[in-house]
Amino acid sequence: MSATLTTPARRLAAIGAVLALVVALVAAGIAIGKNAGGSGKREASASSEPAADPQQPAYDEAEKATSRRKDGDPLALGRTDAPVVLVEYSDYQCSYCGRYTRETQPELVKKYVDEGVLRIEFRNFPIFGKDSMRAARAAWAAGQQGRFPQFHQELFAKLRKGDALAGDKLVEMARTAGVSDVDRFREDMNGSASEAAVKKDQEEGYALGVQSTPSFLVGGRPVAGAQPMSAFEAAIADAKAAKAAKAAKAADPAKGGDSGKSEK
């Protein structure tokens, strides 16, 4: 990435700075709660209507800037119009990324993606050198033949590092994953298009301040690490509720909406 950030990159960097502050404040709040003898959890408000999250504008901006919602995106699962988008930044040599893929993602797919609530968009974010980069480009290449999910699962079936991600090994995994045209797979893996696609994902992550894998945005909300299912459930619920509240406000002039019509 060039030293001079483009306008979109600057916008992502600004959003990333806010999200980093949110993560730090949340962590500090939990620590304070524990030190004070509390649970570290937010207490329910006395009001029947939950208080608006002051960070919601930052979450909205993050979702808008990172959620591509592109029809036919081979590295995505779920409907383009799903209320919530989960964006994952991952490295194929990352053990925690593998754990999330094997243990948590299938639950998310069954509970949310299949029900049309969640869309998952994968971003290649190789941080462990040339072997990670080669695997990322191979995953993109498998996607060009509609076999990204299968290849992704094969790569993460167990922890693979170094020579286990050599070109010939990746070709073997592509065959196992059902990639039909192996010659095309090799060409795509080594071509300029895969390099550009991975670089685009990397630059997006770096501009946001992503420093480790896996890192997630759930409706723009940062979730760091291979968190338990409950952490994703909470983030999805919050994001879905915020989207519903925004739609209700737009539909009700008394709450600040100007159209009087409900959003689709």
Short mmCIF file of C-alpha atoms in Angstrom, two decimals:
data_model
loop_
_atom_site.label_atom_id
_atom_site.label_comp_id
_atom_site.label_asym_id
_atom_site.label_seq_id
_atom_site.Cartn_x
_atom_site.Cartn_y
_atom_site.Cartn_z
CA MET A 1 0.00 0.00 0.00
CA SER A 2 1.30 3.41 -0.90
CA ALA A 3 2.35 5.85 1.77
CA THR A 4 -0.40 8.25 0.70
CA LEU A 5 -3.80 6.84 1.62
CA THR A 6 -6.66 7.17 -0.86
CA THR A 7 -9.90 8.78 0.30
CA PRO A 8 -11.66 5.43 0.96
CA ALA A 9 -8.60 4.22 2.86
CA ARG A 10 -8.55 7.39 4.96
CA ARG A 11 -12.23 6.90 5.75
CA LEU A 12 -11.59 3.29 6.79
CA ALA A 13 -8.66 4.38 8.92
CA ALA A 14 -10.84 6.93 10.71
CA ILE A 15 -13.52 4.30 11.32
CA GLY A 16 -10.87 1.86 12.48
CA ALA A 17 -9.57 4.32 15.05
CA VAL A 18 -13.07 4.67 16.49
CA LEU A 19 -13.62 0.91 16.54
CA ALA A 20 -10.28 0.36 18.27
CA LEU A 21 -11.36 2.82 20.95
CA VAL A 22 -14.67 0.98 21.32
CA VAL A 23 -12.86 -2.32 21.85
CA ALA A 24 -10.57 -0.73 24.44
CA LEU A 25 -13.46 0.88 26.30
CA VAL A 26 -15.47 -2.33 26.34
CA ALA A 27 -12.48 -4.27 27.67
CA ALA A 28 -11.85 -1.62 30.31
CA GLY A 29 -15.50 -1.65 31.32
CA ILE A 30 -15.44 -5.40 31.84
CA ALA A 31 -12.23 -5.15 33.89
CA ILE A 32 -13.67 -2.36 36.06
CA GLY A 33 -16.84 -4.36 36.61
CA LYS A 34 -14.88 -7.39 37.77
CA ASN A 35 -12.60 -5.36 40.01
CA ALA A 36 -15.61 -3.74 41.62
CA GLY A 37 -17.14 -7.08 42.39
CA GLY A 38 -19.75 -6.84 39.65
CA SER A 39 -20.39 -9.12 36.71
CA GLY A 40 -19.03 -6.76 34.07
CA LYS A 41 -22.38 -7.01 32.26
CA ARG A 42 -24.66 -4.14 31.38
CA GLU A 43 -27.68 -3.89 33.65
CA ALA A 44 -31.11 -3.71 32.08
CA SER A 45 -32.50 -0.21 31.74
CA ALA A 46 -35.55 0.73 33.75
CA SER A 47 -37.07 2.02 30.52
CA SER A 48 -38.94 -0.43 28.31
CA GLU A 49 -37.05 0.96 25.31
CA PRO A 50 -33.31 0.22 25.26
CA ALA A 51 -30.98 3.21 25.21
CA ALA A 52 -29.34 3.94 21.88
CA ASP A 53 -25.71 2.87 21.65
CA PRO A 54 -23.60 6.03 21.29
CA GLN A 55 -21.21 4.08 19.05
CA GLN A 56 -23.94 3.10 16.60
CA PRO A 57 -22.95 5.75 14.00
CA ALA A 58 -19.43 4.28 13.94
CA TYR A 59 -20.83 0.78 13.51
CA ASP A 60 -23.06 1.98 10.67
CA GLU A 61 -20.10 3.60 8.92
CA ALA A 62 -17.96 0.48 9.35
CA GLU A 63 -20.67 -1.74 7.91
CA LYS A 64 -21.24 0.62 4.99
CA ALA A 65 -17.51 0.83 4.24
CA THR A 66 -16.74 -2.90 4.45
CA SER A 67 -19.89 -4.86 3.53
CA ARG A 68 -19.73 -5.44 -0.20
CA ARG A 69 -23.09 -7.26 -0.64
CA LYS A 70 -22.07 -8.22 -4.18
CA ASP A 71 -24.24 -10.68 -6.10
CA GLY A 72 -22.28 -13.80 -6.96
CA ASP A 73 -19.42 -13.05 -4.59
CA PRO A 74 -17.63 -16.44 -4.48
CA LEU A 75 -16.13 -15.72 -1.05
CA ALA A 76 -19.48 -15.01 0.62
CA LEU A 77 -22.33 -17.01 2.13
CA GLY A 78 -25.91 -15.82 2.47
CA ARG A 79 -28.34 -13.38 0.94
CA THR A 80 -27.11 -10.00 -0.23
CA ASP A 81 -30.06 -8.35 1.54
CA ALA A 82 -29.53 -10.08 4.90
CA PRO A 83 -30.04 -7.63 7.78
CA VAL A 84 -26.60 -8.34 9.24
CA VAL A 85 -23.24 -8.85 7.53
CA LEU A 86 -20.31 -10.54 9.24
CA VAL A 87 -16.96 -9.69 7.66
CA GLU A 88 -14.10 -12.02 8.60
CA TYR A 89 -10.37 -11.23 8.22
CA SER A 90 -8.46 -14.50 8.32
CA ASP A 91 -5.12 -16.22 7.66
CA TYR A 92 -4.84 -19.88 6.66
CA GLN A 93 -1.92 -20.52 9.02
CA CYS A 94 -3.90 -19.16 11.99
CA SER A 95 -4.96 -21.89 14.42
CA TYR A 96 -7.74 -19.76 15.91
CA CYS A 97 -9.11 -19.04 12.44
CA GLY A 98 -9.29 -22.79 11.91
CA ARG A 99 -11.08 -23.29 15.21
CA TYR A 100 -13.68 -20.67 14.32
CA THR A 101 -14.19 -22.23 10.87
CA ARG A 102 -14.60 -25.75 12.22
CA GLU A 103 -16.59 -25.03 15.37
CA THR A 104 -18.43 -21.72 15.18
CA GLN A 105 -19.09 -20.94 11.54
CA PRO A 106 -21.24 -24.07 10.93
CA GLU A 107 -23.47 -23.00 13.84
CA LEU A 108 -23.74 -19.48 12.44
CA VAL A 109 -24.67 -20.84 9.02
CA LYS A 110 -27.35 -23.14 10.42
CA LYS A 111 -28.86 -20.61 12.83
CA TYR A 112 -28.54 -17.35 10.89
CA VAL A 113 -27.30 -17.69 7.29
CA ASP A 114 -29.81 -20.37 6.32
CA GLU A 115 -32.59 -18.28 7.87
CA GLY A 116 -31.66 -15.20 5.85
CA VAL A 117 -30.59 -13.16 8.88
CA LEU A 118 -26.81 -13.18 8.32
CA ARG A 119 -24.42 -12.87 5.40
CA ILE A 120 -20.79 -13.92 5.87
CA GLU A 121 -18.14 -12.25 3.72
CA PHE A 122 -14.60 -13.63 3.86
CA ARG A 123 -11.52 -11.44 3.50
CA ASN A 124 -8.07 -12.89 2.87
CA PHE A 125 -5.75 -11.28 5.40
CA PRO A 126 -2.44 -13.19 5.22
CA ILE A 127 -0.07 -11.99 7.94
CA PHE A 128 2.26 -14.98 8.29
CA GLY A 129 4.33 -14.62 5.14
CA LYS A 130 4.52 -16.15 1.69
CA ASP A 131 2.87 -19.46 2.57
CA SER A 132 -0.19 -17.66 3.90
CA MET A 133 -0.23 -15.47 0.82
CA ARG A 134 -0.07 -18.51 -1.48
CA ALA A 135 -2.94 -20.18 0.38
CA ALA A 136 -5.00 -16.99 0.18
CA ARG A 137 -4.50 -16.77 -3.57
CA ALA A 138 -5.39 -20.45 -3.90
CA ALA A 139 -8.63 -19.87 -1.98
CA TRP A 140 -9.50 -17.03 -4.34
CA ALA A 141 -8.70 -19.27 -7.31
CA ALA A 142 -10.99 -22.01 -6.00
CA GLY A 143 -13.71 -19.41 -5.71
CA GLN A 144 -13.46 -18.64 -9.42
CA GLN A 145 -14.80 -22.15 -10.01
CA GLY A 146 -17.47 -21.93 -7.33
CA ARG A 147 -15.62 -24.15 -4.85
CA PHE A 148 -14.43 -21.62 -2.27
CA PRO A 149 -16.50 -22.98 0.66
CA GLN A 150 -15.28 -26.53 0.05
CA PHE A 151 -11.65 -25.46 -0.43
CA HIS A 152 -11.84 -23.19 2.62
CA GLN A 153 -13.08 -26.09 4.75
CA GLU A 154 -10.36 -28.37 3.37
CA LEU A 155 -7.62 -25.85 4.17
CA PHE A 156 -8.88 -25.47 7.72
CA ALA A 157 -9.67 -29.15 8.30
CA LYS A 158 -6.43 -29.17 10.30
CA LEU A 159 -3.63 -26.74 11.03
CA ARG A 160 -1.34 -26.48 8.02
CA LYS A 161 1.86 -24.46 7.89
CA GLY A 162 4.91 -23.99 5.69
CA ASP A 163 5.47 -26.77 3.18
CA ALA A 164 1.97 -28.10 3.82
CA LEU A 165 0.81 -25.04 1.84
CA ALA A 166 3.19 -25.53 -1.08
CA GLY A 167 1.74 -25.16 -4.54
CA ASP A 168 1.44 -28.88 -5.26
CA LYS A 169 -0.26 -29.48 -1.90
CA LEU A 170 -2.76 -26.73 -2.63
CA VAL A 171 -3.52 -28.33 -5.99
CA GLU A 172 -4.17 -31.65 -4.22
CA MET A 173 -6.55 -29.91 -1.81
CA ALA A 174 -8.29 -28.22 -4.74
CA ARG A 175 -8.95 -31.64 -6.30
CA THR A 176 -10.31 -32.91 -2.98
CA ALA A 177 -12.54 -29.83 -2.76
CA GLY A 178 -14.02 -30.57 -6.18
CA VAL A 179 -12.24 -27.96 -8.28
CA SER A 180 -12.75 -29.38 -11.77
CA ASP A 181 -10.24 -27.46 -13.90
CA VAL A 182 -6.92 -27.84 -12.11
CA ASP A 183 -4.94 -26.14 -14.87
CA ARG A 184 -7.13 -23.07 -14.58
CA PHE A 185 -6.80 -23.24 -10.79
CA ARG A 186 -2.99 -23.11 -11.06
CA GLU A 187 -3.18 -20.23 -13.53
CA ASP A 188 -5.59 -18.26 -11.34
CA MET A 189 -3.61 -18.95 -8.18
CA ASN A 190 -0.43 -17.57 -9.74
CA GLY A 191 -2.02 -14.81 -11.78
CA SER A 192 -2.23 -11.06 -11.26
CA ALA A 193 -5.97 -11.11 -10.51
CA SER A 194 -5.55 -13.22 -7.38
CA GLU A 195 -2.69 -11.01 -6.24
CA ALA A 196 -4.83 -7.89 -6.68
CA ALA A 197 -7.84 -9.44 -4.90
CA VAL A 198 -5.82 -10.46 -1.86
CA LYS A 199 -4.08 -7.09 -1.76
CA LYS A 200 -7.47 -5.35 -1.78
CA ASP A 201 -8.61 -7.41 1.23
CA GLN A 202 -5.34 -6.74 3.04
CA GLU A 203 -5.50 -2.99 2.48
CA GLU A 204 -9.06 -2.90 3.77
CA GLY A 205 -8.02 -4.72 6.93
CA TYR A 206 -4.92 -2.64 7.52
CA ALA A 207 -6.86 0.59 7.02
CA LEU A 208 -9.30 -0.57 9.70
CA GLY A 209 -6.44 -1.34 12.06
CA VAL A 210 -6.75 -5.13 11.94
CA GLN A 211 -3.62 -6.51 13.59
CA SER A 212 -4.45 -10.14 14.32
CA THR A 213 -6.56 -12.98 12.99
CA PRO A 214 -9.31 -13.84 13.12
CA SER A 215 -10.93 -10.42 13.34
CA PHE A 216 -14.58 -9.78 12.59
CA LEU A 217 -17.05 -6.99 12.01
CA VAL A 218 -20.64 -7.99 12.79
CA GLY A 219 -22.95 -5.29 11.53
CA GLY A 220 -19.91 -3.03 11.90
CA ARG A 221 -19.26 -4.16 15.49
CA PRO A 222 -15.71 -5.41 16.13
CA VAL A 223 -15.31 -8.95 17.45
CA ALA A 224 -11.70 -10.02 17.98
CA GLY A 225 -10.47 -13.59 18.10
CA ALA A 226 -12.16 -16.99 18.02
CA GLN A 227 -14.89 -16.00 20.45
CA PRO A 228 -17.56 -18.45 21.64
CA MET A 229 -20.84 -18.69 19.79
CA SER A 230 -22.51 -16.54 22.46
CA ALA A 231 -20.34 -13.53 21.53
CA PHE A 232 -21.47 -13.72 17.91
CA GLU A 233 -25.08 -14.26 18.93
CA ALA A 234 -24.98 -11.10 21.05
CA ALA A 235 -23.36 -9.04 18.27
CA ILE A 236 -25.86 -10.31 15.69
CA ALA A 237 -28.79 -9.54 18.01
CA ASP A 238 -27.52 -6.02 18.64
CA ALA A 239 -26.92 -5.37 14.94
CA LYS A 240 -30.32 -6.74 13.96
CA ALA A 241 -32.06 -4.64 16.64
CA ALA A 242 -30.22 -1.50 15.51
CA LYS A 243 -31.26 -2.12 11.90
CA ALA A 244 -34.89 -2.63 12.95
CA ALA A 245 -34.84 0.54 15.08
CA LYS A 246 -33.43 2.54 12.18
CA ALA A 247 -36.13 1.23 9.85
CA ALA A 248 -38.85 2.03 12.41
CA LYS A 249 -37.51 5.55 12.86
CA ALA A 250 -37.48 6.12 9.11
CA ALA A 251 -41.06 4.89 8.88
CA ASP A 252 -42.40 7.06 11.73
CA PRO A 253 -42.28 10.85 11.19
CA ALA A 254 -42.77 11.34 14.94
CA LYS A 255 -39.42 9.62 15.52
CA GLY A 256 -37.54 11.63 12.94
CA GLY A 257 -38.46 9.79 9.76
CA ASP A 258 -39.37 11.89 6.75
CA SER A 259 -40.96 9.46 4.35
CA GLY A 260 -43.66 7.79 6.40
CA LYS A 261 -42.92 4.62 4.46
CA SER A 262 -41.37 1.45 5.82
CA GLU A 263 -38.09 0.22 4.42
CA LYS A 264 -38.09 -3.01 2.51
#
